[in-house]
Coordinates of C-alpha atoms in Angstrom, one line a residue:
M37 CA 333.5 148.0 99.0
H38 CA 333.3 148.9 95.0
K39 CA 330.8 150.7 92.8
I40 CA 330.7 150.4 89.3
T41 CA 330.8 154.1 87.4
T42 CA 331.1 154.9 83.5
E43 CA 333.1 157.3 81.9
T44 CA 333.2 158.2 78.1
T45 CA 336.1 158.2 76.6
A46 CA 337.6 160.9 74.2
E47 CA 339.2 159.2 71.3
T48 CA 336.0 156.8 70.3
G49 CA 333.1 158.7 72.6
E50 CA 332.3 154.8 74.2
W51 CA 331.9 154.6 77.8
R52 CA 333.1 151.8 79.8
L53 CA 332.8 150.8 83.3
L54 CA 334.8 151.5 86.2
D55 CA 335.5 150.1 89.6
E56 CA 336.1 152.5 92.5
V57 CA 336.4 151.5 96.0
I58 CA 333.6 152.9 98.6
G59 CA 332.6 152.2 102.3
E60 CA 336.0 153.0 102.9
G61 CA 336.8 154.4 106.7
P62 CA 338.0 157.9 107.8
G63 CA 341.2 156.9 107.2
K64 CA 341.0 155.3 104.0
V65 CA 342.1 152.0 105.1
E66 CA 339.9 149.7 102.5
P67 CA 339.5 146.2 103.7
Q68 CA 340.8 143.1 101.7
G69 CA 339.1 140.3 100.6
A70 CA 340.4 136.8 102.5
F71 CA 340.8 135.1 99.0
E72 CA 343.7 137.9 98.5
V73 CA 346.0 135.9 101.5
P74 CA 346.8 132.4 101.1
A75 CA 344.6 129.9 103.2
P76 CA 347.4 128.7 105.1
K77 CA 348.9 132.0 106.3
R78 CA 344.7 133.0 107.7
I79 CA 344.7 130.1 109.5
L80 CA 348.3 130.8 111.1
Q81 CA 346.9 134.5 111.9
I82 CA 343.5 132.9 113.5
G83 CA 345.9 131.1 115.5
F84 CA 348.3 133.1 116.6
A85 CA 345.1 135.5 117.8
V86 CA 343.4 133.0 120.1
I87 CA 347.1 132.6 121.8
Y88 CA 347.5 136.1 122.6
C89 CA 343.8 137.0 123.5
L90 CA 344.3 134.0 125.5
L91 CA 347.5 135.7 127.3
A92 CA 346.6 139.3 127.2
A93 CA 343.1 140.3 126.1
G94 CA 341.3 140.2 129.4
V95 CA 343.6 139.4 131.9
V96 CA 342.9 142.2 134.3
F97 CA 339.7 140.2 135.0
G98 CA 341.7 137.6 137.0
Y99 CA 342.1 140.7 140.1
A100 CA 340.2 138.1 142.4
A101 CA 343.5 135.9 141.7
L102 CA 345.8 138.4 141.8
K103 CA 344.4 140.7 144.7
P104 CA 345.5 138.3 147.6
I105 CA 349.4 138.1 146.2
L106 CA 349.5 142.1 146.1
V107 CA 348.2 141.9 149.5
Q108 CA 350.7 139.2 150.7
E109 CA 353.5 141.8 149.0
G110 CA 352.5 144.3 151.2
V111 CA 351.1 146.9 148.5
Y112 CA 349.0 149.3 150.0
R113 CA 350.2 148.1 153.6
D114 CA 351.2 151.5 154.5
R115 CA 347.7 153.0 154.1
C116 CA 347.0 151.1 157.2
T117 CA 346.5 153.4 160.7
P118 CA 348.5 152.0 163.9
E119 CA 345.5 150.6 165.6
E120 CA 344.8 148.7 162.7
E121 CA 348.7 147.4 162.8
A122 CA 348.0 146.8 166.3
E123 CA 344.8 144.1 166.0
G124 CA 346.9 142.4 163.1
V125 CA 344.3 142.7 160.5
R126 CA 344.9 140.6 157.3
V127 CA 343.5 143.9 154.5
C128 CA 343.1 147.4 156.7
Y129 CA 339.9 149.6 155.6
Q130 CA 342.3 152.3 153.3
Q131 CA 344.1 149.4 151.8
E132 CA 340.8 147.4 150.9
L133 CA 339.5 150.5 149.1
R134 CA 342.9 151.4 147.6
L135 CA 342.7 148.0 146.3
N136 CA 339.3 147.9 145.0
F137 CA 339.9 151.3 143.2
M138 CA 342.9 149.7 141.4
F139 CA 340.8 147.1 139.7
T140 CA 337.6 149.5 139.4
I141 CA 339.4 152.3 137.2
A142 CA 340.8 148.9 135.0
A143 CA 337.2 148.1 134.5
V144 CA 336.0 151.4 133.6
A145 CA 339.0 152.4 131.4
T146 CA 338.8 148.5 129.5
N147 CA 334.6 149.7 128.2
V148 CA 335.4 153.2 127.8
C149 CA 337.9 153.0 125.7
A150 CA 336.4 150.7 123.5
L151 CA 335.2 153.8 121.7
L152 CA 338.4 155.0 120.8
V153 CA 339.6 151.6 119.8
G154 CA 336.8 151.8 117.0
T155 CA 338.0 154.8 115.5
I156 CA 341.3 154.3 115.4
L157 CA 340.5 150.7 114.0
D158 CA 338.4 152.2 111.6
Q159 CA 340.8 155.0 110.3
Y160 CA 344.3 153.1 110.8
G161 CA 343.3 149.2 109.9
P162 CA 344.2 146.1 112.5
R163 CA 347.5 146.5 112.8
V164 CA 347.9 150.0 114.2
A165 CA 345.4 148.9 116.6
G166 CA 347.1 145.5 117.4
V167 CA 350.6 148.0 117.9
I168 CA 349.1 149.9 120.2
G169 CA 347.4 147.4 122.6
S170 CA 350.9 145.6 122.5
V171 CA 352.8 148.8 123.4
L172 CA 350.6 149.8 126.4
F173 CA 350.4 146.1 127.9
G174 CA 353.9 146.2 127.8
L175 CA 354.2 149.8 129.8
G176 CA 351.8 148.2 132.3
C177 CA 353.7 145.1 132.8
L178 CA 356.9 147.4 133.3
G179 CA 355.2 149.7 135.4
M180 CA 354.0 146.7 137.7
G181 CA 357.2 145.3 137.5
F182 CA 359.3 148.5 139.2
S183 CA 356.7 149.1 141.3
K184 CA 358.4 149.1 144.8
S185 CA 360.9 151.5 142.8
I186 CA 358.6 154.0 141.3
H187 CA 358.2 156.7 144.7
F188 CA 356.9 159.8 142.9
I189 CA 353.4 158.6 141.9
D190 CA 351.3 155.6 142.5
P191 CA 352.0 152.9 139.9
Y192 CA 349.7 150.5 140.9
P193 CA 346.3 151.6 139.5
I194 CA 348.3 153.2 136.3
S195 CA 350.2 150.3 135.3
Y196 CA 347.0 148.2 135.6
L197 CA 345.1 150.9 134.0
L198 CA 347.6 150.5 131.0
M199 CA 347.2 146.6 130.7
A200 CA 343.7 147.0 131.2
V201 CA 343.5 149.9 128.2
G202 CA 345.9 147.5 126.4
G203 CA 343.4 144.2 126.1
P204 CA 340.6 145.7 124.1
F205 CA 343.2 147.1 121.7
I206 CA 344.4 144.0 121.3
F207 CA 341.2 141.8 121.6
I208 CA 339.1 144.1 119.7
P209 CA 340.8 144.5 116.1
S210 CA 341.0 140.6 116.0
F211 CA 337.1 140.6 115.6
H212 CA 337.7 140.6 111.7
L213 CA 339.3 137.5 111.7
A214 CA 336.2 135.9 112.0
N215 CA 335.8 136.6 108.2
A216 CA 339.2 134.7 106.6
F217 CA 336.9 132.0 106.4
P218 CA 333.0 133.4 106.4
R219 CA 331.6 129.9 106.4
R220 CA 333.4 129.1 110.0
S221 CA 332.7 132.9 111.1
G222 CA 331.0 131.6 114.2
L223 CA 333.5 128.8 115.1
I224 CA 336.2 131.5 114.7
L225 CA 334.4 134.2 116.9
S226 CA 333.4 131.5 120.0
M227 CA 337.1 130.7 119.8
L228 CA 338.6 134.3 120.3
T229 CA 335.4 135.2 122.5
G230 CA 336.6 131.9 124.6
A231 CA 340.3 133.1 124.6
F232 CA 339.5 136.7 125.9
D233 CA 337.4 134.6 128.8
S234 CA 340.1 132.2 129.6
S235 CA 342.5 135.4 129.8
S236 CA 341.6 135.8 133.4
A237 CA 343.2 132.6 134.4
V238 CA 346.5 134.0 134.1
F239 CA 346.6 135.5 137.0
L240 CA 345.1 132.2 138.9
L241 CA 348.5 130.5 137.4
Y242 CA 350.6 133.2 138.6
R243 CA 349.0 132.4 142.3
M244 CA 349.3 128.8 141.9
L245 CA 352.9 129.0 141.3
Y246 CA 353.3 132.0 144.2
E247 CA 351.7 129.5 146.5
K248 CA 352.9 126.1 145.3
I249 CA 356.8 126.6 143.9
G250 CA 357.6 129.5 146.0
R251 CA 357.1 133.2 146.7
I252 CA 357.5 135.2 143.0
T253 CA 357.8 138.5 143.3
L254 CA 355.5 141.3 141.5
E255 CA 358.7 142.5 139.5
E256 CA 360.0 138.8 138.6
W257 CA 356.6 138.0 137.0
F258 CA 355.9 140.8 135.4
L259 CA 358.9 141.6 134.1
G260 CA 359.3 138.4 132.7
Y261 CA 355.5 138.5 131.3
L262 CA 356.9 141.1 129.2
I263 CA 357.8 138.6 126.5
V264 CA 353.8 138.4 125.8
P265 CA 354.0 142.1 124.4
V266 CA 356.6 141.7 122.6
F267 CA 355.3 138.3 121.0
I268 CA 352.3 140.3 120.3
L269 CA 354.1 143.3 118.4
V270 CA 356.7 140.9 116.7
L271 CA 353.2 139.3 115.0
Q272 CA 351.4 142.2 114.1
L273 CA 354.4 143.6 112.3
F274 CA 355.4 140.3 110.2
V275 CA 351.8 138.2 110.3
M276 CA 349.0 140.0 111.3
P277 CA 346.9 142.1 108.1
N278 CA 347.3 145.3 107.8
K279 CA 344.0 145.4 106.9
S280 CA 340.4 144.1 107.7
Y281 CA 339.3 141.3 106.1
K282 CA 335.5 142.0 103.7
T283 CA 332.8 140.4 105.9
A284 CA 330.7 137.9 103.7
S285 CA 328.1 140.8 102.9
E286 CA 331.4 142.7 101.1
L287 CA 331.9 140.0 99.5
V288 CA 328.9 139.4 97.7
Q289 CA 328.4 142.8 96.6
Q290 CA 332.3 143.0 95.5
A291 CA 331.3 139.9 93.8
S292 CA 328.2 141.3 91.7
V293 CA 330.3 144.3 90.7
E294 CA 333.1 141.9 89.6
Y295 CA 330.5 140.2 87.2
D296 CA 329.4 143.2 86.0
I297 CA 332.6 144.1 84.9
Y298 CA 333.3 140.3 83.1
E299 CA 330.1 140.9 81.5
Q300 CA 330.7 144.3 79.6
E301 CA 334.5 143.7 79.5
S302 CA 336.1 142.8 75.9
N303 CA 339.7 142.1 76.9
P304 CA 340.3 138.3 77.5
A305 CA 343.3 139.1 80.0
I306 CA 341.0 141.5 82.1
R307 CA 338.1 139.1 82.0
D308 CA 340.3 136.3 83.1
H309 CA 341.3 138.3 86.0
H310 CA 337.6 139.1 87.2
E311 CA 336.8 135.4 86.4
D312 CA 339.6 134.2 89.1
I313 CA 338.2 137.3 91.3
L314 CA 334.5 135.7 91.2
T315 CA 335.8 132.0 91.2
E316 CA 338.1 132.7 94.2
I317 CA 335.0 134.5 96.5
D318 CA 332.7 131.4 95.0
S319 CA 335.0 129.2 96.8
L320 CA 334.8 131.5 100.3
L321 CA 331.0 131.8 99.9
S322 CA 329.9 128.4 98.0
G323 CA 328.2 130.5 95.7
P324 CA 324.7 131.9 95.5
E325 CA 322.8 129.2 97.1
E326 CA 325.0 129.7 100.6
D327 CA 323.7 133.0 99.9
W328 CA 319.9 132.4 100.0
K329 CA 320.8 130.2 103.1
R330 CA 321.7 133.2 104.3
K331 CA 318.7 135.0 103.9
Q332 CA 316.4 132.5 104.8
G333 CA 318.6 132.2 108.3
V334 CA 317.9 135.9 108.3
E335 CA 314.4 135.5 107.7
Q336 CA 314.2 133.0 110.4
K337 CA 315.9 135.1 113.0
R338 CA 313.7 137.6 112.3
Q339 CA 310.6 135.9 113.4
T340 CA 312.3 134.4 116.4
A341 CA 314.0 137.9 117.5
G342 CA 310.2 139.5 118.3
V343 CA 312.0 142.9 118.3
W344 CA 314.2 142.8 115.1
G345 CA 314.0 145.9 113.6
V346 CA 311.8 148.1 115.6
M347 CA 314.6 150.7 115.4
H348 CA 316.1 150.2 112.2
G349 CA 316.6 153.2 110.0
K350 CA 315.9 155.8 112.6
S351 CA 318.8 158.5 113.2
V352 CA 320.9 157.6 116.4
S353 CA 319.5 160.7 118.3
S354 CA 316.1 159.3 117.9
Q355 CA 317.9 155.9 119.1
L356 CA 319.7 156.7 121.8
S357 CA 316.6 158.9 123.2
S358 CA 314.2 156.2 123.3
F359 CA 313.8 153.5 126.2
W360 CA 315.0 150.9 124.0
F361 CA 318.2 152.6 124.5
W362 CA 317.8 153.5 128.0
G363 CA 315.9 150.4 129.5
I364 CA 319.2 147.6 128.1
A365 CA 321.3 150.8 129.4
G366 CA 320.0 151.3 132.8
F367 CA 320.1 147.3 133.1
T368 CA 323.6 146.8 131.6
I369 CA 324.9 149.8 133.9
I370 CA 323.7 147.8 137.0
Q371 CA 324.7 144.2 136.1
M372 CA 328.1 145.4 135.0
T373 CA 328.6 147.2 138.3
R374 CA 327.6 144.2 140.0
I375 CA 329.8 141.8 137.8
N376 CA 333.0 143.6 138.6
Y377 CA 332.4 144.5 142.4
F378 CA 331.9 140.5 142.9
V379 CA 334.8 140.0 141.4
A380 CA 336.8 142.7 143.3
T381 CA 335.5 142.0 146.5
I382 CA 334.6 138.2 146.2
R383 CA 336.3 137.0 149.2
P384 CA 335.7 139.6 152.3
Q385 CA 332.2 139.0 151.2
Y386 CA 332.6 135.6 151.8
E387 CA 334.4 135.9 154.5
F388 CA 331.9 137.9 156.2
L389 CA 328.6 135.7 154.8
L390 CA 330.8 132.7 156.0
H391 CA 332.5 133.9 159.2
S392 CA 335.8 131.9 158.0
Y393 CA 338.8 133.4 156.3
P394 CA 339.6 129.4 155.4
D395 CA 336.5 129.2 154.0
S396 CA 336.6 132.7 152.1
V397 CA 339.8 131.2 150.3
R398 CA 338.3 128.3 149.4
I399 CA 335.3 130.1 147.6
N400 CA 338.1 132.2 146.0
T401 CA 340.2 129.7 144.4
F402 CA 337.0 128.2 143.2
F403 CA 335.8 131.4 142.0
D404 CA 339.4 131.6 140.0
I405 CA 339.0 128.3 138.0
A406 CA 335.4 128.2 137.4
L407 CA 335.6 132.1 136.0
P408 CA 337.4 131.1 132.7
L409 CA 336.0 127.4 132.4
G410 CA 332.6 128.7 132.8
G411 CA 333.0 131.1 130.2
L412 CA 334.5 128.7 127.9
A413 CA 331.7 126.0 128.5
A414 CA 329.0 128.6 128.1
I415 CA 329.5 129.4 124.4
P416 CA 328.0 126.9 122.4
F417 CA 324.6 126.8 125.2
I418 CA 324.8 130.7 124.1
G419 CA 324.4 130.9 120.5
I420 CA 321.8 128.0 120.9
V421 CA 319.6 130.1 123.3
L422 CA 320.0 133.2 121.1
D423 CA 319.1 130.9 118.1
S424 CA 316.0 129.9 119.7
L425 CA 314.8 132.0 121.5
S426 CA 312.7 135.3 121.1
T427 CA 314.9 138.9 122.6
L428 CA 311.7 139.0 125.1
T429 CA 312.3 135.4 126.0
V430 CA 316.1 135.7 126.4
L431 CA 315.9 139.0 128.6
T432 CA 313.1 137.4 130.9
V433 CA 316.0 134.8 131.0
L434 CA 318.7 137.2 131.6
V435 CA 316.4 139.1 134.4
S436 CA 315.6 135.9 136.3
I437 CA 319.4 134.5 136.5
A438 CA 320.4 137.6 137.5
T439 CA 317.8 138.0 140.3
T440 CA 319.0 134.2 141.4
I441 CA 322.3 135.7 141.7
G442 CA 321.7 138.4 143.6
I443 CA 319.1 136.9 146.6
L444 CA 322.2 134.0 146.8
G445 CA 324.7 136.5 147.4
L446 CA 322.6 137.5 150.8
I447 CA 322.4 134.5 152.3
E448 CA 324.6 133.8 155.0
N449 CA 325.9 130.7 156.6
S450 CA 325.0 128.5 153.5
Y451 CA 328.5 126.2 151.4
L452 CA 325.2 125.3 149.2
A453 CA 324.4 128.9 148.5
A454 CA 327.9 129.5 147.8
Y455 CA 329.0 127.7 145.3
I456 CA 325.5 127.6 143.0
N457 CA 326.2 131.3 143.2
I458 CA 329.7 131.1 141.9
L459 CA 328.2 128.8 139.1
L460 CA 325.9 130.8 138.1
F461 CA 327.7 134.1 138.1
V462 CA 330.6 132.3 135.8
A463 CA 327.8 131.3 133.3
Y464 CA 325.6 134.2 133.0
R465 CA 329.2 136.6 132.5
P466 CA 329.5 135.6 129.2
F467 CA 326.1 135.3 128.1
Y468 CA 325.0 138.2 129.8
Y469 CA 327.8 140.2 127.6
T470 CA 326.4 138.4 124.6
V471 CA 323.0 139.5 124.9
V472 CA 323.5 142.6 125.2
S473 CA 325.3 143.2 121.7
D474 CA 322.9 140.7 120.1
Y475 CA 320.3 143.3 121.7
C476 CA 321.7 146.6 120.4
A477 CA 322.0 144.6 116.4
K478 CA 319.0 143.0 116.6
V479 CA 316.7 146.2 117.6
F480 CA 318.9 149.4 116.1
G481 CA 320.8 147.3 113.4
V482 CA 324.1 147.2 111.9
E483 CA 324.8 150.3 110.8
T484 CA 324.3 152.4 114.2
F485 CA 325.4 149.4 116.5
G486 CA 328.9 150.4 116.9
K487 CA 327.9 153.4 118.2
V488 CA 325.2 152.8 120.0
Y489 CA 326.7 149.4 121.5
G490 CA 329.4 151.9 122.1
A491 CA 327.5 154.3 124.3
V492 CA 325.7 151.5 126.0
I493 CA 329.2 149.9 127.5
C494 CA 331.0 153.6 127.8
L495 CA 328.3 154.4 130.3
A496 CA 327.8 151.5 132.3
G497 CA 331.8 151.8 132.3
L498 CA 332.0 155.1 133.9
F499 CA 329.0 154.0 136.3
N500 CA 331.6 151.5 137.9
F501 CA 333.0 154.0 140.1
S502 CA 330.2 154.4 141.8
Q503 CA 332.2 150.9 143.7
A504 CA 333.5 153.5 146.0
A505 CA 330.0 154.2 147.3
L506 CA 329.0 150.4 147.5
D507 CA 332.8 149.8 149.4
T508 CA 331.9 152.7 151.9
I509 CA 328.4 151.0 152.5
T510 CA 329.9 147.9 153.2
Y511 CA 333.1 149.0 155.6
R512 CA 332.0 152.2 157.0
L513 CA 327.7 151.9 157.2
C514 CA 328.1 148.0 157.8
G515 CA 330.9 147.0 159.3
G516 CA 332.0 144.9 156.2
D517 CA 328.3 143.0 155.9
P518 CA 328.3 143.0 152.1
R519 CA 324.4 142.1 152.3
P520 CA 323.2 145.7 152.5
A521 CA 325.3 146.9 149.4
N522 CA 324.2 143.9 147.3
A523 CA 320.3 144.5 148.2
V524 CA 320.6 147.6 147.0
L525 CA 322.2 146.6 143.0
L526 CA 319.7 143.4 143.4
G527 CA 316.5 145.9 144.1
T528 CA 317.7 148.3 141.3
A529 CA 318.0 145.1 138.7
V530 CA 314.8 144.1 139.7
V531 CA 313.2 147.6 139.1
V532 CA 315.0 147.7 136.0
G533 CA 315.0 144.7 134.2
V534 CA 311.4 144.3 135.3
A535 CA 310.9 147.7 133.5
L536 CA 312.7 146.7 130.4
V537 CA 310.9 143.3 129.9
A538 CA 307.7 144.7 130.2
F539 CA 308.3 147.6 127.8
V540 CA 309.6 144.7 124.9
R541 CA 306.6 142.6 125.6
S542 CA 303.8 145.5 125.1
R543 CA 305.8 147.7 122.6
G544 CA 307.8 145.2 120.9
R545 CA 304.6 143.5 119.4
E546 CA 303.5 147.1 118.3
E547 CA 306.6 147.8 116.6
R548 CA 306.8 145.0 114.8
R549 CA 302.5 145.1 113.6
E550 CA 303.9 148.9 112.5
M551 CA 306.9 147.4 110.7
L552 CA 305.3 144.7 108.8
K553 CA 302.5 146.8 107.8
K554 CA 305.3 149.3 106.0
E555 CA 306.7 146.4 104.4
A556 CA 303.7 144.9 103.1
R557 CA 302.9 148.4 101.8
A558 CA 305.9 148.9 100.7
A559 CA 305.8 145.2 98.6
R560 CA 302.3 146.3 96.9
E561 CA 304.0 149.8 95.7
G562 CA 307.7 148.8 95.1
G563 CA 307.0 145.0 94.1
A564 CA 309.5 142.1 94.5
E565 CA 312.7 142.6 96.2
E566 CA 315.4 142.5 93.2
C567 CA 317.6 139.2 93.2
L568 CA 321.2 139.8 94.6
W569 CA 322.3 137.4 92.2
P570 CA 322.3 137.8 88.4
E571 CA 319.7 135.9 87.0
G572 CA 320.4 132.3 85.7
A573 CA 323.8 132.5 87.2
G574 CA 326.0 132.6 90.6
Y575 CA 328.6 135.2 90.6
G576 CA 331.0 132.7 90.0
S577 CA 329.9 131.3 86.8
V578 CA 330.1 132.4 83.0

């Protein structure tokens, strides 16, 4: 961002305009306008970002496909008792716990480190964050590749943890690329999000090759996969931008500043320079007509949301102490635990529910394929739902689907229930994550979005450690029956979900009425809102 200040010259006593940078992050990394980078290079950057997000951003969430390979490779088999070995169990109790813990700690780290990624991104820019991500991901691949040779520590959870933490460092810094073409920001974000969701298919590919072509050891796969972090590192150093691209609103503010300078400047060369910048910004944003459309879109979203702005302008402490925060945080904690627990234990769950190991393998394979494809297929429908329905309605749908999934997870000896459950789950997962971020943006505002959303995800990530207690309930107390643990999660989700919906219904209308009264009173006292654009001209006009 920029601002205009005045300075009086010592020689003539005249004042002149100065263009200064404002809105810098703690690390003084000023964002750049997309017009400063040639369009072909921006397209190349977006294409490469989609590719490396597909290959690395969320691969750890394909654990359901990797876990059978770990079992066949004998990972943690030494934890089995002689009695279990004599019985010939496929996966013994301690082995199951260690394998699940490996995924649990990775899932927790992925969510908790989002705050750290944001801090580094603000201070040092997307390139530094991306380089850190490629290094961490590479170290994780190295650890998994040499796991059989490492004996002084347990290499599996540490290596998988490094890969998990590397994912957000690779994925989150790519968000700003949506501003490379502001008029196509939604499409770019959906491509990046789709790549993240589809990255869980990497381990599915590994398992297919493992089973169909021949036994590919962990060492062969992960050491060969080192080409991916090397590829990302090279791109970060030589292709990807060092600075984040400015948002559309920041470009609008810059255009206003440039226009003021252009109007006040008498030097033809300087006037031409600022006119060129105005033209470039105008071509990116399509002028004041496009800004008017954005304003109309914002007003429409305010009306659709129903809860838009109820906590805007309030302090972070007030926001974090409200039920607006704790309601969505509580629901997110439960749902994220359910989602990650299901991913980690889908095969043993359906082995018990269907009383057939071969059938559980088929269910697991279907899930591995449906998970990335379901995320991709759901993306356009999610956007339509969020733009068309009120937040109250969206939350009601969210809680209803979560309840349905929970009930289906309790049904025994039903293949129909199993497949419907998986189809709902793979569509629900991206919908749930998107709704949480959409809720936080609408309720709390963009100024505190990072802190509030980060706090929600961080709390949910930390609570994922409770999966160890769920494993104890399932295997120690219930003889492998997953229904009691699923019932506990279902009941808790229903209670918290219904409480959240009821709160939004009752308080949302009240808060919205109060806000409208304040806006009306402010409009009467302060007059009409000042137009962003200079009267009679667009920011690209002369």
